Short mmCIF file of C-alpha atoms in Angstrom, two decimals:
data_model
loop_
_atom_site.label_atom_id
_atom_site.label_comp_id
_atom_site.label_asym_id
_atom_site.label_seq_id
_atom_site.Cartn_x
_atom_site.Cartn_y
_atom_site.Cartn_z
CA MET A 14 -0.12 8.08 -2.13
CA LEU A 15 -0.70 4.40 -1.33
CA ASN A 16 -0.75 3.57 -5.05
CA GLN A 17 2.63 5.28 -5.41
CA ILE A 18 4.05 3.18 -2.57
CA ILE A 19 2.70 0.03 -4.22
CA ILE A 20 4.41 0.96 -7.48
CA LEU A 21 7.75 1.63 -5.76
CA VAL A 22 8.03 -1.50 -3.61
CA ASP A 23 8.16 -5.24 -4.19
CA GLU A 24 7.35 -8.38 -2.19
CA ASN A 25 10.65 -8.16 -0.30
CA THR A 26 10.32 -4.52 0.78
CA ILE A 27 9.83 -3.81 4.47
CA ILE A 28 7.76 -0.68 5.04
CA MET A 29 8.31 1.28 8.24
CA PRO A 30 5.37 3.66 8.64
CA GLY A 31 5.39 6.72 10.85
CA HIS A 32 2.57 5.12 12.88
CA GLY A 33 1.67 1.48 13.28
CA PRO A 34 3.49 -1.79 12.79
CA ILE A 35 6.12 -2.65 10.20
CA SER A 36 4.32 -3.54 6.98
CA ASN A 37 4.78 -4.98 3.53
CA ILE A 38 3.21 -4.43 0.11
CA ASN A 39 0.24 -6.66 0.95
CA ASP A 40 -0.54 -4.58 4.04
CA VAL A 41 -0.44 -1.40 1.95
CA LYS A 42 -2.76 -2.94 -0.66
CA LYS A 43 -5.21 -4.01 2.06
CA LEU A 44 -5.20 -0.51 3.58
CA ARG A 45 -5.74 1.08 0.16
CA ASN A 46 -8.68 -1.23 -0.54
CA VAL A 47 -10.29 -0.51 2.84
CA ILE A 48 -9.93 3.24 2.37
CA GLU A 49 -11.32 3.02 -1.18
CA GLU A 50 -14.33 1.04 0.05
CA HIS A 51 -15.02 3.51 2.85
CA TYR A 52 -14.71 6.44 0.45
CA LYS A 53 -16.88 5.03 -2.35
CA ILE A 54 -19.67 3.88 -0.05
CA THR A 55 -19.63 7.20 1.83
CA VAL A 56 -19.77 9.29 -1.36
CA ASN A 57 -22.60 7.18 -2.80
CA GLY A 58 -24.51 7.22 0.47
CA TYR A 59 -24.10 10.97 0.88
CA LYS A 60 -25.27 11.61 -2.69
CA ASN A 61 -28.31 9.40 -2.05
CA GLY A 62 -29.22 11.21 1.18
CA LEU A 63 -28.35 8.39 3.58
CA SER A 64 -27.65 9.11 7.23
CA ILE A 65 -24.21 8.47 8.70
CA ASN A 66 -25.53 5.34 10.44
CA GLU A 67 -27.00 4.04 7.18
CA ILE A 68 -23.66 4.63 5.44
CA LEU A 69 -21.76 2.93 8.28
CA SER A 70 -24.00 -0.13 8.05
CA GLN A 71 -23.01 -0.58 4.39
CA ILE A 72 -19.26 -0.58 5.08
CA THR A 73 -18.14 -4.15 5.71
CA THR A 74 -14.39 -3.71 6.11
CA ILE A 75 -12.65 -2.66 9.31
CA LEU A 76 -10.51 0.47 9.39
CA LYS A 77 -7.73 -0.18 11.91
CA SER A 78 -6.12 2.92 13.34
CA ASP A 79 -3.41 3.38 15.92
CA ALA A 80 -4.33 7.07 15.92
CA GLY A 81 -7.77 6.40 17.41
CA ILE A 82 -9.68 7.28 14.24
CA THR A 83 -12.92 5.32 14.08
CA LYS A 84 -14.90 4.29 11.02
CA LYS A 85 -17.48 6.92 11.99
CA ASP A 86 -14.78 9.63 12.24
CA PHE A 87 -13.48 8.68 8.79
CA VAL A 88 -16.97 8.79 7.24
CA GLN A 89 -17.74 12.13 8.91
CA ASN A 90 -14.48 13.59 7.55
CA ILE A 91 -15.34 12.46 4.02
CA ILE A 92 -18.82 13.98 4.31
CA HIS A 93 -17.34 17.22 5.65
CA ASP A 94 -15.01 17.40 2.62
CA LEU A 95 -17.91 16.70 0.25
CA LYS A 96 -19.91 19.55 1.80
CA MET A 97 -16.96 21.93 1.38
CA ASN A 98 -16.56 21.15 -2.32
#
């Protein structure tokens, strides 16, 4: 979804999300990159048998959330999805 937004907007586009501050294309790209990093590190860590704390220690970016979702919550949700599939 974030990649689709990036394709549709340009440097002058103002993005008004449902939650959080008004954004622009650079903010969307940063968010996409943070989510991708969290996801890739979590998947690799899970496949290699790492604990949640070990996975968390490898993630260097900060996931900012106005919804109160922490980095740990995000990682746990990814692991839950991996276990279901």
